Short mmCIF file of C-alpha atoms and ligand atoms in Angstrom, two decimals:
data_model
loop_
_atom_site.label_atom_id
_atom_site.label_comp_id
_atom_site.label_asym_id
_atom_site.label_seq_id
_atom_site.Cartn_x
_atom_site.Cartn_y
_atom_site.Cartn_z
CA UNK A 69 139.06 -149.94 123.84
CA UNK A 70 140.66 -147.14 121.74
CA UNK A 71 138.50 -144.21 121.58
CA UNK A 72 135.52 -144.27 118.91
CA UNK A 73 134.17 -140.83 119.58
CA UNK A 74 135.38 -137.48 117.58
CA UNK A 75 138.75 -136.40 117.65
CA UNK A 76 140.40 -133.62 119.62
CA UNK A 77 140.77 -131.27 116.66
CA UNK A 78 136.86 -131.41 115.84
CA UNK A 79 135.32 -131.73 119.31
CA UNK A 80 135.10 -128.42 120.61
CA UNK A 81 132.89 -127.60 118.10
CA UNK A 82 129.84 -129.64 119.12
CA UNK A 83 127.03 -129.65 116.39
CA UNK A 84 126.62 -126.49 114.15
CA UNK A 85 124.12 -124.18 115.13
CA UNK A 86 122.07 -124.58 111.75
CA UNK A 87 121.40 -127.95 112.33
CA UNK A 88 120.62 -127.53 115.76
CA UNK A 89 118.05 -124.25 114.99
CA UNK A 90 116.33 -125.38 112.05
CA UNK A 91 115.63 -128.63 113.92
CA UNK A 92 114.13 -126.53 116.75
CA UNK A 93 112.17 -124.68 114.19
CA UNK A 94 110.56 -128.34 112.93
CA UNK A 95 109.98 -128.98 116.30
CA UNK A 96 108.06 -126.08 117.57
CA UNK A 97 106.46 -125.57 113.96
CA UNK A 98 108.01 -122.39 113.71
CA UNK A 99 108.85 -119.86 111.18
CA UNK A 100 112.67 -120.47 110.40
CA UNK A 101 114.42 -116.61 109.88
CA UNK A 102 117.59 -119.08 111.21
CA UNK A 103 119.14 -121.29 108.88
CA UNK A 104 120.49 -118.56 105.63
CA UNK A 105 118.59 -120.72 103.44
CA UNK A 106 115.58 -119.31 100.55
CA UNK A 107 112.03 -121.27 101.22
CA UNK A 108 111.49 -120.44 97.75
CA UNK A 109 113.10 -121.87 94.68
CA UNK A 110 116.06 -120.72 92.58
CA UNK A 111 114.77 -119.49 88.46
CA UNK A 112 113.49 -121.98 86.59
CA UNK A 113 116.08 -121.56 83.72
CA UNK A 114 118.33 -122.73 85.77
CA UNK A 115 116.45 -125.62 86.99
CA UNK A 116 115.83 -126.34 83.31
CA UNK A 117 119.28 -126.34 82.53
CA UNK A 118 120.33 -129.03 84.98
CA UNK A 119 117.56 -131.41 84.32
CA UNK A 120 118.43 -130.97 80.38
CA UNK A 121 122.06 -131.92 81.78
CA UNK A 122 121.12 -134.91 83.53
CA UNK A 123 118.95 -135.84 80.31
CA UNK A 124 122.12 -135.39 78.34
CA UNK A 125 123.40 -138.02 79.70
CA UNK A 126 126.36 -135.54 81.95
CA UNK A 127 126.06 -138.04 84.87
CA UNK A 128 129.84 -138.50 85.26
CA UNK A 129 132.36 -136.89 87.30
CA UNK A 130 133.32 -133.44 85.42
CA UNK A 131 137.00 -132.06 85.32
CA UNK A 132 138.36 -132.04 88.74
CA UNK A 133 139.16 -128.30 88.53
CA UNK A 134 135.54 -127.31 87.31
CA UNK A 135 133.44 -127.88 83.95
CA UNK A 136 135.43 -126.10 81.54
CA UNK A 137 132.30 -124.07 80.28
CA UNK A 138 131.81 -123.12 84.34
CA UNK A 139 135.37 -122.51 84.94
CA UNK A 140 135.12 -119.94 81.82
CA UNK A 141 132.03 -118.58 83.30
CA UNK A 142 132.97 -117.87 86.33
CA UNK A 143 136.27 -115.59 84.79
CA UNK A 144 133.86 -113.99 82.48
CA UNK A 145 131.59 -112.86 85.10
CA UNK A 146 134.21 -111.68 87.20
CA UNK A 147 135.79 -109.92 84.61
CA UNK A 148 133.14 -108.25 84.05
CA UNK A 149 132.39 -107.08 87.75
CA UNK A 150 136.23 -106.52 88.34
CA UNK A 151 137.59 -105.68 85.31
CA UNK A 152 140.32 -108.55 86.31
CA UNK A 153 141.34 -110.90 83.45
CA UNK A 154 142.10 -114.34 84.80
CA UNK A 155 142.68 -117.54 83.19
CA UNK A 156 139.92 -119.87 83.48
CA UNK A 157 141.91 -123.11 82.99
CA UNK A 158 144.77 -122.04 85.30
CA UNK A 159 143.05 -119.21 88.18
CA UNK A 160 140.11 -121.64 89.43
CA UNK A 161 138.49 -124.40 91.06
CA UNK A 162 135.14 -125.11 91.11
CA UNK A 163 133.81 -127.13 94.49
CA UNK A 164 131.39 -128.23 96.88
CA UNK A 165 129.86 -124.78 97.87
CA UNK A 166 132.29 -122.40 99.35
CA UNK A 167 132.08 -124.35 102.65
CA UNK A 168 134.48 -126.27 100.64
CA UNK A 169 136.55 -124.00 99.05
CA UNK A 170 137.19 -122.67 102.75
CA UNK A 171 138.11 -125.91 104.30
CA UNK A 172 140.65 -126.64 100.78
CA UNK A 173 141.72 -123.23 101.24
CA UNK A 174 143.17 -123.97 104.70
CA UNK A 175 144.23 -127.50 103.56
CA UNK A 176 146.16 -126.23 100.69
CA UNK A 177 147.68 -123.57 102.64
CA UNK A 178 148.89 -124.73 106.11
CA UNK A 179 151.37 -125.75 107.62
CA UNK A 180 150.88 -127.00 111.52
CA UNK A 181 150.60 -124.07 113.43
CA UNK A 182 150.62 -121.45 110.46
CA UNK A 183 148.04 -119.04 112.38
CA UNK A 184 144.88 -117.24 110.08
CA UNK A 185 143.79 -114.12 111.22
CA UNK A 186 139.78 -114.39 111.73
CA UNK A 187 137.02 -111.27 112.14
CA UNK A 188 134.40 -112.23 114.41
CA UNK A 189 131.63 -112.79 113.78
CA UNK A 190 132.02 -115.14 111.38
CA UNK A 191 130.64 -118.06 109.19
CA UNK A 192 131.15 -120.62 111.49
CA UNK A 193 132.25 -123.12 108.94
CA UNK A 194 136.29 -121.19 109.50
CA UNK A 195 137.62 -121.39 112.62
CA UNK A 196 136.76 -125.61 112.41
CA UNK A 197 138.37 -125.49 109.00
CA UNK A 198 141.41 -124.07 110.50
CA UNK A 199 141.90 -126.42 113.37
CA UNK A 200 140.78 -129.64 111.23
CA UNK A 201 143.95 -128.09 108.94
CA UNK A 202 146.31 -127.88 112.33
CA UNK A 203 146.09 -124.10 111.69
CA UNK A 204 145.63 -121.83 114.79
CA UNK A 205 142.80 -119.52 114.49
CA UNK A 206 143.52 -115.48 115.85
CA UNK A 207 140.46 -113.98 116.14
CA UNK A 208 139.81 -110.09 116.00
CA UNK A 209 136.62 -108.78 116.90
CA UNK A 210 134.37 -106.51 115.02
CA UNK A 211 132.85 -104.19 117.35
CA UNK A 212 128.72 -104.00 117.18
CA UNK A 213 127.09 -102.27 115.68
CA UNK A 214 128.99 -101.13 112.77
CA UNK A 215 131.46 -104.41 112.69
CA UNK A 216 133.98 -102.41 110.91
CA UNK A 217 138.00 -103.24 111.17
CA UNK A 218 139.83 -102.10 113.78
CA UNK A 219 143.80 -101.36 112.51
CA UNK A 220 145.46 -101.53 115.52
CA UNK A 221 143.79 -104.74 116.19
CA UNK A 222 144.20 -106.55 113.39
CA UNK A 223 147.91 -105.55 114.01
CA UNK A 224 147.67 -106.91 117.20
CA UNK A 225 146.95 -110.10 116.17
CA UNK A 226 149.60 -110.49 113.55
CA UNK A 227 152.58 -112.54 114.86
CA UNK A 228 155.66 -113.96 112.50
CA UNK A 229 153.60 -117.11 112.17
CA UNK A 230 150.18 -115.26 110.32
CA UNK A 231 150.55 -116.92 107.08
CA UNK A 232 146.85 -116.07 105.96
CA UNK A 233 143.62 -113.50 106.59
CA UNK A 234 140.17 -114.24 105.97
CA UNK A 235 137.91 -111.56 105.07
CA UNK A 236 134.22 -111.56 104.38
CA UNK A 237 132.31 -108.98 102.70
CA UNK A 238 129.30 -108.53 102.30
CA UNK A 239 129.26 -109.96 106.37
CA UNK A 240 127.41 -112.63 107.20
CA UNK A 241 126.17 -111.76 109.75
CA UNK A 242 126.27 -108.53 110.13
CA UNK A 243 125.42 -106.94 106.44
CA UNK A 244 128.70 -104.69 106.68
CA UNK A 245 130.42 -104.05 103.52
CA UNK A 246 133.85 -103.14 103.85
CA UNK A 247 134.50 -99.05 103.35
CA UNK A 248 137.67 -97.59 101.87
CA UNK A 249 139.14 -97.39 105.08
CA UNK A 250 138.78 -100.90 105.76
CA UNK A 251 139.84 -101.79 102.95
CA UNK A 252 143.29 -99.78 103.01
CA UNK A 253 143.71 -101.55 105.77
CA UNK A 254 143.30 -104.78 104.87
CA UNK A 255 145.54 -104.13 101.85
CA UNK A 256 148.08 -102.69 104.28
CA UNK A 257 148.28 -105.26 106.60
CA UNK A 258 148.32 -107.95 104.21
CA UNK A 259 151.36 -106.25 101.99
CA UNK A 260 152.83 -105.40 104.68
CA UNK A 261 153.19 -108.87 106.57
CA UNK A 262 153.36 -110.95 103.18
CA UNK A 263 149.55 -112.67 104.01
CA UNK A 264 147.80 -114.59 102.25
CA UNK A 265 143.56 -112.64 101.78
CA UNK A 266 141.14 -115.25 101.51
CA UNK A 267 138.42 -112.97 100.64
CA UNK A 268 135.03 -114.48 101.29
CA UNK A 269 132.50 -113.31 98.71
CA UNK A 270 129.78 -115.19 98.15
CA UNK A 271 127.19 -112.50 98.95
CA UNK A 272 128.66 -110.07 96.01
CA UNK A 273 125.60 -110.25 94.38
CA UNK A 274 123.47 -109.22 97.41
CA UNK A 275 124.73 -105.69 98.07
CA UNK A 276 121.80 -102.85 98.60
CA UNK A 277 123.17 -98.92 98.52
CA UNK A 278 127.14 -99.49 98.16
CA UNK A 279 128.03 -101.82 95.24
CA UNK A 280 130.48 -104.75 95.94
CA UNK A 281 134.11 -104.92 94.99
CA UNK A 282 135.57 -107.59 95.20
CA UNK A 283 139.52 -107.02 97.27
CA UNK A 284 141.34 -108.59 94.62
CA UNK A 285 141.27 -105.27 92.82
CA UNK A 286 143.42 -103.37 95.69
CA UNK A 287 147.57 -102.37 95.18
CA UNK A 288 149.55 -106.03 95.67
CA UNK A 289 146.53 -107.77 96.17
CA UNK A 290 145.56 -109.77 93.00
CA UNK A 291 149.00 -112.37 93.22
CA UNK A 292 148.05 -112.87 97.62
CA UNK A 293 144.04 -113.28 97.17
CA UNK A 294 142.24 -116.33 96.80
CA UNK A 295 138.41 -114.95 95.83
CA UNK A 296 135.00 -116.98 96.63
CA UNK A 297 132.13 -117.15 95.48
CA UNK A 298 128.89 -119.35 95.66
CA UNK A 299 125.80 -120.17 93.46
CA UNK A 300 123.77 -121.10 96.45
CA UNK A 301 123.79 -117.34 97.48
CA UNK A 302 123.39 -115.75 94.47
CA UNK A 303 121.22 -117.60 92.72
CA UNK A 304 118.70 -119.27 95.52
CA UNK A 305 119.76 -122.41 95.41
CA UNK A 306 121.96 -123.37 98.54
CA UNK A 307 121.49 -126.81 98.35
CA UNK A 308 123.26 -127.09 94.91
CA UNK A 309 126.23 -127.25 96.50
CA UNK A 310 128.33 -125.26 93.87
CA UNK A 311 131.19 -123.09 94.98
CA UNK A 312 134.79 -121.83 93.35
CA UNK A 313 137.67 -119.98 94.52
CA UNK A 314 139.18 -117.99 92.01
CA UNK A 315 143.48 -116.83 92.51
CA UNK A 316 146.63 -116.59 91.13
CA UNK A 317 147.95 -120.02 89.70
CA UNK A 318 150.30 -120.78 92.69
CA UNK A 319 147.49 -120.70 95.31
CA UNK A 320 145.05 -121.60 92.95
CA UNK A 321 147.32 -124.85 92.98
CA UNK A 322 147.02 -125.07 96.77
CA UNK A 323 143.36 -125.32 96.67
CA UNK A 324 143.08 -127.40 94.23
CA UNK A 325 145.69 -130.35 96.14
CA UNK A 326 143.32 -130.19 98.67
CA UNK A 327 139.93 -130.17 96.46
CA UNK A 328 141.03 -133.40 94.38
CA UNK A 329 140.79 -135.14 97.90
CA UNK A 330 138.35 -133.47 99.54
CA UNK A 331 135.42 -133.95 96.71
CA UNK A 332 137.10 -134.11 93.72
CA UNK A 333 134.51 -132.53 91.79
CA UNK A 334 131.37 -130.66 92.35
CA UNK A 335 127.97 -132.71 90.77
CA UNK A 336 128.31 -132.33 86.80
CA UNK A 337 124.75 -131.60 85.47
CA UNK A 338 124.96 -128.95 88.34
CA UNK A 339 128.13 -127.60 87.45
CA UNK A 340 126.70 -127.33 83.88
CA UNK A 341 123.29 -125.35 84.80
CA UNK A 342 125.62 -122.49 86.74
CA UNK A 343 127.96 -121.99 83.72
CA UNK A 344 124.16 -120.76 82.20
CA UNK A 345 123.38 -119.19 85.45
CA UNK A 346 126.71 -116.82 85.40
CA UNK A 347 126.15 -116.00 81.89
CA UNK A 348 122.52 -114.78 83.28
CA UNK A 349 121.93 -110.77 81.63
CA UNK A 350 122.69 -107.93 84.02
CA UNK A 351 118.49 -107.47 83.92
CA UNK A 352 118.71 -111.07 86.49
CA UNK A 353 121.18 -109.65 88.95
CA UNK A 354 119.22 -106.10 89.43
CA UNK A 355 115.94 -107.84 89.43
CA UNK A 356 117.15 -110.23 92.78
CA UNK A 357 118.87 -107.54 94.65
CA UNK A 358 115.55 -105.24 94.27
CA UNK A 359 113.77 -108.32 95.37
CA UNK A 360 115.92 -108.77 98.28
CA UNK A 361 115.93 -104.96 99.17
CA UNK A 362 112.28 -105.07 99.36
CA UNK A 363 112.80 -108.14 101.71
CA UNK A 364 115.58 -106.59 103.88
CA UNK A 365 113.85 -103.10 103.98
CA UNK A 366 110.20 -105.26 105.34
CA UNK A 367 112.22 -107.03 108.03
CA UNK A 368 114.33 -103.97 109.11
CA UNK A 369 110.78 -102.15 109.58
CA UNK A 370 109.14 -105.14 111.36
CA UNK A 371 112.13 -105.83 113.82
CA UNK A 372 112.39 -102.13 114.93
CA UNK A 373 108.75 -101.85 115.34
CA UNK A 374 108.63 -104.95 117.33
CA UNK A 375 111.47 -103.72 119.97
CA UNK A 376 114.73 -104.66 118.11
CA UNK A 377 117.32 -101.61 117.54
CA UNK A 378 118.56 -102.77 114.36
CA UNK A 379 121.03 -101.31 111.51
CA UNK A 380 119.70 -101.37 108.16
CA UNK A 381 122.18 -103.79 106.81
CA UNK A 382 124.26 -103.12 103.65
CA UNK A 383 124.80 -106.31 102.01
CA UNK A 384 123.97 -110.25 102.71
CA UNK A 385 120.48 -111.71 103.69
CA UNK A 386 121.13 -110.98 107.42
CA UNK A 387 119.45 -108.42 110.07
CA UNK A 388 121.63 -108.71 113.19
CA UNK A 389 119.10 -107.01 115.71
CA UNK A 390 119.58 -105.95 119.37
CA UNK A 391 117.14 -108.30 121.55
CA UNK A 392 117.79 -105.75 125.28
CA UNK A 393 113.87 -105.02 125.10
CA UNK A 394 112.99 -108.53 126.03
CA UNK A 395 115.29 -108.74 128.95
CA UNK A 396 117.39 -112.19 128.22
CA UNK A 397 120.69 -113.01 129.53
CA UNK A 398 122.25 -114.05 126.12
CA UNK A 399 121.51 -115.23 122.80
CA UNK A 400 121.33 -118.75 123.27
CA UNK A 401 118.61 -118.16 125.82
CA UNK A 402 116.63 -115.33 124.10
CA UNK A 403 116.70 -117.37 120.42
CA UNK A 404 115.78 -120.95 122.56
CA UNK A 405 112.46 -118.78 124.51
CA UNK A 406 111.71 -117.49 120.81
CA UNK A 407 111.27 -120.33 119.17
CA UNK A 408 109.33 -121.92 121.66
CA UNK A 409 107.14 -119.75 122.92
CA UNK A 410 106.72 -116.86 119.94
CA UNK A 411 107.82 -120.00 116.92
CA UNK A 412 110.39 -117.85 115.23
CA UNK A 413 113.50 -119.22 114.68
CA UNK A 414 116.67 -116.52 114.59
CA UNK A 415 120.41 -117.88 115.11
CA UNK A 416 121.89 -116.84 118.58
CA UNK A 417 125.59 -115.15 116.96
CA UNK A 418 127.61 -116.30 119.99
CA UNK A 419 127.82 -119.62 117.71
CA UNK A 420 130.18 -116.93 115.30
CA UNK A 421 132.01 -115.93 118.16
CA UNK A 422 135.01 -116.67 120.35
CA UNK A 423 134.07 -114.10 123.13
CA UNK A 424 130.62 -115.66 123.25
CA UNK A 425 129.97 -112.77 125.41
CA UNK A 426 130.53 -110.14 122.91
CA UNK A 427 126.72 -112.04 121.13
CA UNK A 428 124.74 -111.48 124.15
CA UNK A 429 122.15 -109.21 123.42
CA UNK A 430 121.88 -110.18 119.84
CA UNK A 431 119.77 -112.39 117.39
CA UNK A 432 120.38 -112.82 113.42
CA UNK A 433 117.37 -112.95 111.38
CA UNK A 434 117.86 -114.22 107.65
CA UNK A 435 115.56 -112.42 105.00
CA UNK A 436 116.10 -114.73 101.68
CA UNK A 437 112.45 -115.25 102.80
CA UNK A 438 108.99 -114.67 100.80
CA UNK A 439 107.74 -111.64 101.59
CA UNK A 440 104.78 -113.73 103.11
CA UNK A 441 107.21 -115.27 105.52
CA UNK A 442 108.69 -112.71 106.78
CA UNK A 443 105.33 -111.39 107.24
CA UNK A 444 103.93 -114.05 109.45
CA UNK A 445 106.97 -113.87 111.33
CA UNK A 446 106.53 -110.50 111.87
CA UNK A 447 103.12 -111.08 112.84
CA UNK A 448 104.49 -113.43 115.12
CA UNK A 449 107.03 -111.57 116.74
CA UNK A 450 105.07 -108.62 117.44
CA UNK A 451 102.68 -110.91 119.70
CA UNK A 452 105.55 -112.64 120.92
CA UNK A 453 106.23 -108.64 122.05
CA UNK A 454 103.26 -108.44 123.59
CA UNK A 455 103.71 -111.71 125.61
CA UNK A 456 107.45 -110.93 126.81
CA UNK A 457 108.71 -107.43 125.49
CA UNK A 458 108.36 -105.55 128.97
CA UNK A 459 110.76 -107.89 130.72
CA UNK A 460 113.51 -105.85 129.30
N1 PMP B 544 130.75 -117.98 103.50
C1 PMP B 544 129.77 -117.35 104.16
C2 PMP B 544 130.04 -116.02 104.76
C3 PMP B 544 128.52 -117.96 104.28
O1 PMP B 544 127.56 -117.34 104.96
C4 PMP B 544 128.30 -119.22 103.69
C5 PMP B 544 127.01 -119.98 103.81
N2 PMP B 544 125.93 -119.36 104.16
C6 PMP B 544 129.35 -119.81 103.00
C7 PMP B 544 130.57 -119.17 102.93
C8 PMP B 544 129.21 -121.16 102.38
O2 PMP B 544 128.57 -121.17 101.18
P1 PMP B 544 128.10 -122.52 100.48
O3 PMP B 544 126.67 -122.70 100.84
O4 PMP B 544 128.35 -122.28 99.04
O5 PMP B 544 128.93 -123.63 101.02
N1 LIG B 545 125.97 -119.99 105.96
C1 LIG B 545 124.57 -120.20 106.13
C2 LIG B 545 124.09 -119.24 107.21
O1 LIG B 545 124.86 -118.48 107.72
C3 LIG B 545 124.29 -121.60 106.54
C4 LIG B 545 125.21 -122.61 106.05
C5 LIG B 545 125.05 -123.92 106.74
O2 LIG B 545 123.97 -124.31 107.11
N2 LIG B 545 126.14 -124.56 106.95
O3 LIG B 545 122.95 -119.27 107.56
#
């Protein structure tokens, strides 16, 4: 019998962590700080706007590339953030979340053992969409606790084969936004060796102290960089599903060969509600990230008071905290005894590394929570502290 099961390419990879933790969470009737996901809804403007879509009638497949009033959002807003002018006919593709956009990215892009330079930790959706491409992932690590680049080894892992890097700031899930050394690096590196910058953005919106840039910006880098960006994030509404990548007409080309098979087109009345979301008044934007600051600033307090040493992150919806005080071998263990026995749910980061090892003694905690929720998990963790907290 030939084999049924899943092939070599995907297999390593087991199930994703999210699915596994938020079903854990269920379980055990826990709060979920896991799974980067609001438990409240997105604004109700844009919630109108789709259901007037589907009431339109826009129940078809849209324009494989992206609605052309979404397409034309999406360059206006980032022109206005960037100051770049990009065509929105030519420079974009609108897909199925960014989880797409990475995968097409890779699928566009490849060639069988082209090798993409990776920082760990990372969104765990890249190194499979490497290998289901028949790219080989080279991993560099960002060093807790300030998960900042390392030049000589990022050069370390460039061989003649790199064909692309992919970046990610804001960090999920650290918080780290990239400095201006970091970024001269980047920029560096990638001139230097002719690579290809996938820069992952879709937290732009979610910065706290330092505002985002996007990389595209940098000397040489506007032709090599293929920029995403994702509704879910930005406007509370992950399960939308609506994602772009925005580059240069040659790569933008790549992506889109791969889109037209992958999905062909994200949902249309959904599509239609984000053109009104990007076209949302600067008053929107400042309004969530003070919302989230309040959110981040609550948990950052509450995880340090319960034990965790934890740096106030800059960007994202992510506290990566140091777990030491409750005496746990690694993450996997200390976020499995957590659930269970104090019904929070955190993500053990070894499933965003390589060197597993390196996630040991940490847990990530998402904060696109109500305020109440993060309360009650505080509440929750601080008895779980009592319970466990001197085995450390
Ligand atoms: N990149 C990063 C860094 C993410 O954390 C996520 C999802 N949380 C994505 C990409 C995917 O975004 P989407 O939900 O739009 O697929
Ligand atoms: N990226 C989200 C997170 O880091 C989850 C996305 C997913 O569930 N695939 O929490």
């Amino acid at each position: 019998m030939r084999n049924l099961g899943v092939n070599s390419r995907l297999k390593p990879f087991g199930a994703t962590i999210f699915a596994e933790m938020t079903a854990l969470a269920v379980k055990h009737g826990a709060v979920n700080l896991g799974q980067g996901a609001p438990d409240f809804d997105g604004p109700e403007f844009l919630k109108e706007s789709a259901i007037k879509a589907i009431r339109d009638g826009r129940g078809q497949y849209a324009r494989m590339t992206g609605l052309p009033e979404l397409t034309k959002a999406i360059t206006d807003r980032f022109a206005r953030t960037s100051g770049l002018a990009c065509d929105p006919e030519r420079d974009v593709v609108v897909t199925c979340g960014a989880t797409e956009a990475i995968l097409d990215c890779m699928l566009g892009l490849l060639e069988p053992g082209d090798e993409v330079v990776l920082f760990e930790p990372f969104y765990d959706s890249y190194v499979a969409s490497v290998a289901m491409a028949g790219g080989v992932a080279k991993v560099v690590t960002l060093e807790a606790p300030h998960f900042r680049i390392d030049e000589a080894a990022l050069r370390a892992a460039i061989t003649p084969k790199t064909r692309v890097m992919l970046v990610n700031s804001p960090h999920n899930p650290s918080g780290h936004i990239l400095d201006d050394d970091e970024r001269a690096t980047v920029v560096r590196i990638a001139n230097e060796f002719d690579l290809v910058v996938i820069s992952d953005e879709v937290y732009e919106e979610l910065w706290y102290e330092t505002k985002h840039r996007t990389l595209a910006t940098e000397p040489g880098m506007r032709e090599r960089t293929i920029v995403l960006g994702s509704l879910g994030k930005s406007f509370s509404l992950t399960g939308w599903k609506v994602g772009w990548a925005i580059a240069p007409a040659p790569l933008a080309q790549a992506v889109r060969a791969a889109h037209q098979f992958a999905s062909f087109c994200a949902p249309t009345p959904l599509q239609a509600a984000a053109a009104t979301a990007l076209s949302a008044p600067d008053s929107y934007f400042e309004e969530f990230r003070a919302e989230y600051r309040a959110r981040r600033d609550l948990m950052v307090r509450g995880l340090r008071a319960c034990g965790f040493t934890c740096e106030v992150p800059q960007g994202s919806y992510f506290a990566l905290a140091d777990h030491s005080a409750y005496g746990f071998d690694d993450d996997f263990a200390f976020c499995r005894h957590l659930v269970e026995h104090g019904k929070v749910a955190a993500i053990p980061p070894g499933a965003f590394y390589h060197n597993k090892s390196k996630a040991k003694t940490l847990a990530r905690f998402a904060f696109c929570k109500k305020l109440e929720t993060i309360t009650a998990a505080l509440d929750r963790l601080s008895e779980y502290r009592e319970r466990y907290g001197s085995r450390g």
